[in-house]
Coordinates of C-alpha atoms and ligand atoms in Angstrom, one line a residue:
X528 CA 29.1 -3.1 2.7
X529 CA 25.7 -4.6 3.6
X530 CA 25.6 -8.4 4.2
X531 CA 24.3 -10.5 1.3
X532 CA 20.6 -11.0 1.2
X533 CA 18.5 -13.6 -0.5
X534 CA 14.8 -13.3 -1.5
X535 CA 13.0 -16.2 -3.2
X536 CA 9.5 -17.4 -2.7
X537 CA 10.8 -20.0 -0.3
X538 CA 13.6 -18.4 1.5
X539 CA 14.2 -14.9 2.8
X540 CA 17.6 -14.2 4.6
X541 CA 20.0 -11.3 5.4
X542 CA 19.5 -7.6 5.4
X543 CA 17.2 -6.9 2.5
X544 CA 18.1 -4.0 0.2
X545 CA 14.7 -3.3 -1.2
X546 CA 15.9 -0.9 -3.9
X547 CA 18.4 -3.4 -5.2
X548 CA 15.8 -6.2 -5.0
X549 CA 13.5 -4.0 -7.1
X550 CA 16.3 -3.6 -9.7
X551 CA 17.1 -7.3 -9.7
X552 CA 13.5 -8.2 -10.3
X553 CA 12.8 -5.4 -12.7
X554 CA 9.7 -4.0 -10.9
X555 CA 8.7 -0.3 -10.9
X556 CA 8.9 2.0 -7.9
X557 CA 5.6 3.3 -6.5
X558 CA 6.1 7.1 -7.2
X559 CA 4.2 10.2 -6.2
X560 CA 2.3 10.2 -9.5
X561 CA 0.9 6.7 -8.7
X562 CA 0.1 7.7 -5.1
X563 CA -1.8 10.8 -6.4
X564 CA -3.7 8.7 -8.9
X565 CA -4.7 6.2 -6.2
X566 CA -5.9 9.2 -4.1
X567 CA -8.7 9.7 -6.6
X568 CA -10.4 6.5 -5.5
X569 CA -10.3 7.2 -1.7
X570 CA -7.9 7.7 1.2
X571 CA -4.6 6.2 0.2
X572 CA -3.7 3.4 2.6
X573 CA -0.9 4.2 5.0
X574 CA 1.0 1.1 3.7
X575 CA 1.3 2.9 0.4
X576 CA 2.0 6.4 1.8
X577 CA 4.8 4.9 4.0
X578 CA 6.5 2.9 1.2
X579 CA 5.6 -0.5 2.6
X580 CA 3.7 -1.3 -0.7
X581 CA 6.6 0.1 -2.7
X582 CA 6.9 -1.6 -6.0
X583 CA 4.6 -2.7 -8.8
X584 CA 4.1 -4.0 -12.3
X585 CA 1.5 -2.3 -14.6
X586 CA -0.6 -0.5 -12.0
X587 CA -1.2 2.4 -14.4
X588 CA -2.8 0.3 -17.3
X589 CA -4.9 -1.5 -14.7
X590 CA -6.3 1.8 -13.4
X591 CA -6.8 3.0 -16.9
X592 CA -9.0 -0.1 -17.6
X593 CA -10.8 0.4 -14.3
X594 CA -11.7 4.0 -15.3
X595 CA -13.1 2.7 -18.6
X596 CA -15.3 0.4 -16.6
X597 CA -13.3 -2.8 -17.0
X598 CA -13.0 -3.9 -13.4
X599 CA -10.2 -6.1 -12.2
X600 CA -10.4 -9.1 -10.0
X601 CA -8.1 -9.2 -6.9
X602 CA -6.0 -12.3 -6.3
X603 CA -3.7 -13.2 -3.4
X604 CA -2.8 -16.3 -1.5
X605 CA -1.3 -18.2 1.4
X606 CA 0.8 -21.3 1.6
X607 CA -0.6 -23.0 4.8
X608 CA 2.4 -24.2 6.6
X609 CA 1.6 -23.2 10.2
X610 CA -0.4 -20.7 12.3
X611 CA -1.1 -17.2 10.9
X612 CA 1.2 -14.5 12.2
X613 CA 1.1 -10.7 11.7
X614 CA 3.5 -11.0 8.8
X615 CA 0.8 -12.9 6.8
X616 CA -1.9 -10.6 7.9
X617 CA -0.2 -7.4 6.6
X618 CA -0.8 -7.9 2.9
X619 CA -4.3 -9.3 3.5
X620 CA -5.2 -6.1 5.3
X621 CA -4.1 -4.2 2.3
X622 CA -6.1 -6.5 0.0
X623 CA -9.2 -5.8 2.1
X624 CA -8.6 -2.0 1.6
X625 CA -8.4 -2.6 -2.2
X626 CA -11.6 -4.7 -2.2
X627 CA -13.4 -1.9 -0.3
X628 CA -12.0 1.0 -2.3
X629 CA -12.6 -0.5 -5.8
X630 CA -15.6 -2.7 -5.0
X631 CA -14.0 -5.8 -6.6
X632 CA -14.2 -9.5 -6.5
X633 CA -11.4 -11.4 -4.8
X634 CA -9.8 -14.9 -5.2
X635 CA -7.8 -16.3 -2.3
X636 CA -5.6 -19.3 -3.2
X637 CA -4.5 -21.7 -0.5
X638 CA -1.6 -23.7 -1.7
X639 CA -1.6 -26.8 0.5
X640 CA 0.1 -28.6 -2.4
X641 CA 3.0 -26.1 -2.4
X642 CA 3.7 -26.4 1.3
X643 CA 3.5 -30.2 1.1
X644 CA 6.0 -30.2 -1.7
X645 CA 8.4 -27.6 -0.2
X646 CA 8.4 -28.5 3.5
X647 CA 10.1 -31.7 4.2
X648 CA 8.1 -32.4 7.4
X649 CA 4.6 -31.6 6.3
X650 CA 2.1 -34.1 5.0
X651 CA -0.9 -33.2 3.0
X652 CA -3.3 -33.8 5.8
X653 CA -1.2 -31.2 7.8
X654 CA -1.3 -28.5 5.1
X655 CA -5.0 -29.0 4.3
X656 CA -6.0 -28.6 8.0
X657 CA -3.8 -25.6 8.4
X658 CA -5.5 -24.1 5.4
X659 CA -8.8 -24.1 7.2
X660 CA -7.3 -22.4 10.2
X661 CA -5.6 -19.8 8.1
X662 CA -8.7 -19.2 6.1
X663 CA -10.5 -18.2 9.3
X664 CA -7.9 -15.4 9.8
X665 CA -8.3 -14.2 6.3
X666 CA -12.1 -14.1 6.5
X667 CA -12.0 -12.4 10.0
X668 CA -10.4 -9.3 8.2
X669 CA -13.9 -8.6 6.8
X670 CA -13.7 -9.6 3.1
X671 CA -17.1 -9.4 1.5
X672 CA -18.5 -13.0 1.6
X673 CA -20.5 -12.4 -1.6
X674 CA -17.4 -11.2 -3.5
X675 CA -14.7 -13.4 -2.1
X676 CA -14.0 -17.1 -3.0
X677 CA -11.3 -19.3 -1.4
X678 CA -9.5 -21.8 -3.5
X679 CA -7.9 -24.8 -1.9
X680 CA -5.6 -26.4 -4.5
X681 CA -6.2 -30.0 -3.6
X682 CA -9.9 -29.6 -3.5
X683 CA -10.3 -27.4 -6.6
X684 CA -7.9 -29.2 -8.7
X685 CA -10.5 -30.3 -11.3
X686 CA -11.0 -26.7 -12.2
X687 CA -7.3 -25.7 -11.9
X688 CA -5.7 -28.6 -13.7
X689 CA -6.7 -27.9 -17.3
X690 CA -5.3 -24.4 -17.1
X691 CA -2.2 -25.6 -15.2
X692 CA -1.5 -28.0 -18.0
X693 CA -1.8 -25.4 -20.7
X694 CA 0.7 -23.2 -18.7
X695 CA 3.1 -26.1 -18.1
X696 CA 3.5 -26.7 -21.8
X697 CA 4.8 -23.2 -22.1
X698 CA 7.4 -23.2 -19.4
X699 CA 10.7 -25.0 -20.0
X700 CA 12.9 -26.5 -17.3
X701 CA 15.5 -24.1 -18.3
X702 CA 13.2 -21.1 -17.5
X703 CA 12.2 -22.7 -14.2
X704 CA 15.8 -23.3 -13.3
X705 CA 16.8 -19.7 -14.1
X706 CA 13.8 -18.1 -12.3
X707 CA 13.7 -20.3 -9.2
X708 CA 17.3 -21.6 -8.9
X709 CA 16.3 -25.2 -9.2
X710 CA 19.0 -27.8 -9.8
X711 CA 19.3 -31.5 -10.7
X712 CA 18.3 -32.6 -7.2
X713 CA 15.0 -30.6 -7.3
X714 CA 12.1 -33.1 -7.4
X715 CA 9.6 -32.8 -10.2
X716 CA 6.6 -31.7 -8.0
X717 CA 8.4 -28.5 -7.1
X718 CA 9.1 -27.8 -10.8
X719 CA 5.5 -28.1 -11.7
X720 CA 4.0 -26.3 -8.8
X721 CA 4.5 -22.7 -10.2
X722 CA 1.8 -23.5 -12.9
X723 CA -0.8 -23.7 -10.1
X724 CA 0.1 -20.3 -8.6
X725 CA -0.4 -18.8 -12.1
X726 CA -3.8 -20.3 -12.6
X727 CA -6.0 -17.8 -10.5
X728 CA -4.5 -15.0 -12.5
X729 CA -6.3 -16.5 -15.6
X730 CA -9.4 -18.0 -13.9
X731 CA -11.5 -14.7 -14.1
X732 CA -10.9 -14.5 -17.8
X733 CA -11.7 -18.2 -18.3
X734 CA -14.9 -17.9 -16.2
X735 CA -16.1 -14.7 -18.0
X736 CA -15.0 -15.7 -21.4
X737 CA -13.4 -12.4 -22.0
X738 CA -10.2 -10.6 -20.9
X739 CA -10.5 -9.7 -17.2
X740 CA -7.7 -7.7 -15.7
X741 CA -6.2 -9.1 -12.4
X742 CA -4.4 -7.3 -9.6
X743 CA -2.1 -9.3 -7.2
X744 CA -1.1 -7.4 -4.1
X745 CA 1.5 -9.5 -2.2
X746 CA 5.0 -9.7 -0.8
X747 CA 7.7 -9.1 -3.4
X748 CA 9.2 -12.5 -2.7
X749 CA 6.5 -13.9 -4.9
X750 CA 7.6 -12.0 -8.0
X751 CA 9.5 -15.0 -9.6
X752 CA 6.2 -16.9 -10.0
X753 CA 4.4 -13.9 -11.5
X754 CA 7.2 -13.2 -14.0
X755 CA 6.4 -16.7 -15.4
X756 CA 2.7 -15.9 -15.3
X757 CA 3.1 -12.7 -17.2
X758 CA 5.4 -14.3 -19.8
X759 CA 2.9 -17.0 -20.7
X760 CA -0.2 -14.8 -20.6
X761 CA -0.2 -13.2 -24.0
X762 CA 0.4 -16.5 -25.8
X763 CA -2.6 -18.0 -24.0
X764 CA -4.8 -15.0 -24.8
X765 CA -4.9 -13.6 -21.3
X766 CA -4.0 -10.2 -20.0
X767 CA -0.8 -10.0 -18.0
X768 CA -1.7 -9.6 -14.3
X769 CA -0.7 -6.4 -12.5
X770 CA 1.3 -6.7 -9.3
X771 CA 1.5 -4.5 -6.2
X772 CA 4.4 -5.5 -4.0
X773 CA 5.1 -5.0 -0.3
X774 CA 8.2 -5.4 1.8
X775 CA 8.4 -8.2 4.3
X776 CA 6.9 -7.6 7.8
X777 CA 9.8 -7.5 10.3
X778 CA 10.4 -9.8 13.2
X779 CA 10.5 -8.6 16.8
X780 CA 14.1 -9.6 17.0
X781 CA 15.1 -6.9 14.6
X782 CA 15.2 -9.4 11.6
X783 CA 13.9 -8.2 8.3
X784 CA 11.2 -10.8 8.1
X785 CA 8.9 -12.2 10.7
X786 CA 9.3 -16.0 10.6
X787 CA 7.9 -19.0 12.3
X788 CA 11.4 -20.3 12.7
X789 CA 11.8 -17.7 15.4
X790 CA 8.8 -18.3 17.6
X791 CA 9.6 -15.8 20.3
X792 CA 9.9 -13.0 17.8
X793 CA 6.6 -13.8 16.0
X794 CA 3.1 -12.8 17.0
X795 CA 0.4 -15.3 16.0
X796 CA -3.2 -14.4 15.7
X797 CA -4.1 -16.9 18.4
X798 CA -1.5 -15.6 21.0
X799 CA -2.8 -14.8 24.4
X800 CA -2.3 -11.3 25.9
X801 CA 0.3 -12.8 28.2
X802 CA 2.3 -14.2 25.3
X803 CA 2.2 -11.0 23.5
X804 CA 3.4 -9.1 26.5
X805 CA 6.3 -11.5 26.9
X806 CA 7.4 -11.4 23.2
X807 CA 7.1 -7.6 22.9
X808 CA 9.0 -7.3 26.2
X809 CA 11.9 -9.1 24.7
X810 CA 11.8 -7.2 21.4
X811 CA 14.9 -5.6 19.8
X812 CA 14.8 -1.8 20.3
X813 CA 16.9 1.2 19.3
X814 CA 17.5 2.1 23.0
X815 CA 20.6 2.7 25.0
X816 CA 22.1 0.4 27.6
X817 CA 21.1 2.6 30.5
X818 CA 18.3 4.9 31.3
X819 CA 20.5 7.8 32.0
X820 CA 22.3 7.4 28.7
X821 CA 19.0 7.2 26.8
X822 CA 17.6 10.3 28.5
X823 CA 20.7 12.1 27.3
X824 CA 21.3 10.7 23.9
X825 CA 17.9 9.5 22.9
X826 CA 17.0 6.3 21.0
X827 CA 17.0 5.3 17.4
X828 CA 13.5 4.5 16.0
X829 CA 15.1 3.6 12.6
X830 CA 16.4 0.3 13.8
X831 CA 13.7 -0.4 16.5
X832 CA 11.4 -3.4 16.1
X833 CA 8.8 -1.8 18.4
X834 CA 8.7 1.4 16.3
X835 CA 8.6 -0.6 13.1
X836 CA 5.4 -2.4 14.4
X837 CA 3.8 1.0 14.8
X838 CA 5.0 2.1 11.4
X839 CA 3.8 -1.0 9.6
X840 CA 0.5 -1.8 11.3
X841 CA -0.3 -0.3 14.7
X842 CA -0.2 3.5 14.3
X843 CA -2.1 4.7 11.2
X844 CA -2.0 8.4 12.3
X845 CA 1.0 10.0 10.7
X846 CA 1.2 12.8 13.2
X847 CA 1.1 10.5 16.1
X848 CA 3.8 8.3 14.5
X849 CA 6.1 11.3 14.0
X850 CA 5.6 12.4 17.4
X851 CA 6.6 9.0 18.7
X852 CA 9.8 9.1 16.7
X853 CA 10.7 12.6 17.9
X854 CA 10.1 11.8 21.5
X855 CA 12.3 8.7 21.2
X856 CA 15.1 10.6 19.5
X857 CA 15.0 13.2 22.3
X858 CA 15.1 10.6 25.0
X859 CA 11.6 11.7 26.2
X860 CA 10.2 8.3 26.0
X861 CA 11.9 5.0 27.0
X862 CA 11.7 1.6 25.6
X863 CA 9.7 0.1 28.5
X864 CA 6.9 2.6 28.0
X865 CA 6.9 2.1 24.2
X866 CA 6.7 -1.7 24.6
X867 CA 3.8 -1.3 27.0
X868 CA 1.9 0.8 24.5
X869 CA 2.5 -1.6 21.7
X870 CA 1.6 -4.6 23.7
X871 CA -1.7 -2.8 24.5
X872 CA -2.4 -2.0 20.8
X873 CA -1.7 -5.5 19.7
X874 CA -3.8 -7.1 22.4
X875 CA -6.7 -4.8 21.6
X876 CA -6.4 -5.8 17.9
X877 CA -6.1 -9.5 18.7
X878 CA -9.0 -9.6 21.1
X879 CA -11.2 -8.3 18.4
X880 CA -9.6 -10.5 15.7
X881 CA -10.1 -13.6 17.7
X882 CA -13.7 -12.9 18.2
X883 CA -14.2 -12.3 14.4
X884 CA -12.1 -15.5 13.8
X885 CA -14.7 -17.5 15.8
X886 CA -17.5 -16.0 13.8
X887 CA -15.7 -16.8 10.5
X888 CA -16.4 -20.5 11.2
X889 CA -20.1 -19.8 10.3
X890 CA -19.3 -18.3 6.9
X891 CA -16.2 -20.2 5.7
X892 CA -18.3 -22.9 4.1
X893 CA -20.1 -20.4 1.9
X894 CA -17.0 -18.8 0.6
X895 CA -15.3 -21.8 -0.9
X896 CA -14.5 -21.8 -4.6
X897 CA -16.8 -24.0 -6.6
X898 CA -18.6 -24.8 -3.3
X899 CA -16.2 -27.4 -2.0
X900 CA -17.1 -28.7 1.5
X901 CA -14.9 -27.6 4.5
Ligands
LIG987 N1 3.3 -19.0 -2.6 C1 2.5 -18.3 -1.6 C2 3.1 -18.6 -0.2 O1 4.1 -19.3 0.0 C3 1.1 -18.6 -1.6 C4 0.4 -18.0 -2.8 C5 -0.3 -18.6 -3.8 C6 0.3 -16.6 -3.0 N2 -0.9 -17.7 -4.6 C7 -0.5 -16.4 -4.2 C8 0.9 -15.5 -2.4 C9 -0.7 -15.2 -4.8 C10 0.6 -14.2 -3.0 C11 -0.2 -14.1 -4.1 O2 2.6 -18.3 0.8

């Protein structure tokens, strides 16, 4: 039997069984019908075709509304607790595709308050300055500066607080405890926080003075928050937000989730080519112990972190990806060569990204919510 796994907004451990998680959370699988429907709006993103964005809530009514001319607003976020790594970038890359494909506005929430409250060691100054650094990575992905606004919770609290208060009056401690697993030693800041993550789902309706649909593409670990959001929405006169959930981006060590607690298995957006080479060089693969054995028996791409990186982010061409898997299984390509190819792809991507990240410094000030100063 598979080892027990745990997925909460604050902790992801073990071997994640994504089907079981979907059942536990009560979300809906992305099926062929939904993929065919999405294909009407443009080329379906590889992350959808490949089952990385694999689960959802209410995508169909959202698209029905869109077809009737009722555009949704996109919402996603980041808790700034350290440097941005590829695992953070993956859902943002998808959000950018949605913005381009549907031509919609986007809200990006940076929860410096959350990370202050949930990370023992971080002070508010730390989390706010990391928010700025993380925002540069987000902007570098090419979000439309005219259609994208960045919320920083501690700066925008005057606009967020009235809505957060109205939400808080509708969420009992008993609900919060059941949804998030809080206990008697949980401090009260953590209990209140979830209201702030709900707010951007309602902001578009508050601003427009009518019911504006909202779509939140993000990691499935965030679902507990949005179950609460969806529960309180109708009573407050807001539409329930729709969700589009992805799996966690794997670590280079073979772990199910890339995490800053394992620095050597994590690729940061600011890494040098040398650092990338070293980290990929040490990655967990599906290879055999000796070259001879691997030539004979072949490798196993299913468990290989290097292959997963191609699958998740670095090889969007399905034919090339399948060819790589085949070659590996037949022992025609060895791990060293695969690692070199991936290193090259990541470094090409990062070189360009780091350039755009520098340029983002010129526009970040114009993309803040309500014009706060950065
Ligand atoms: N809680 C998220 C984190 O820890 C940050 C966040 C805020 C978020 N709002 C969001 C993530 C909306 C996804 C969608 O990183």
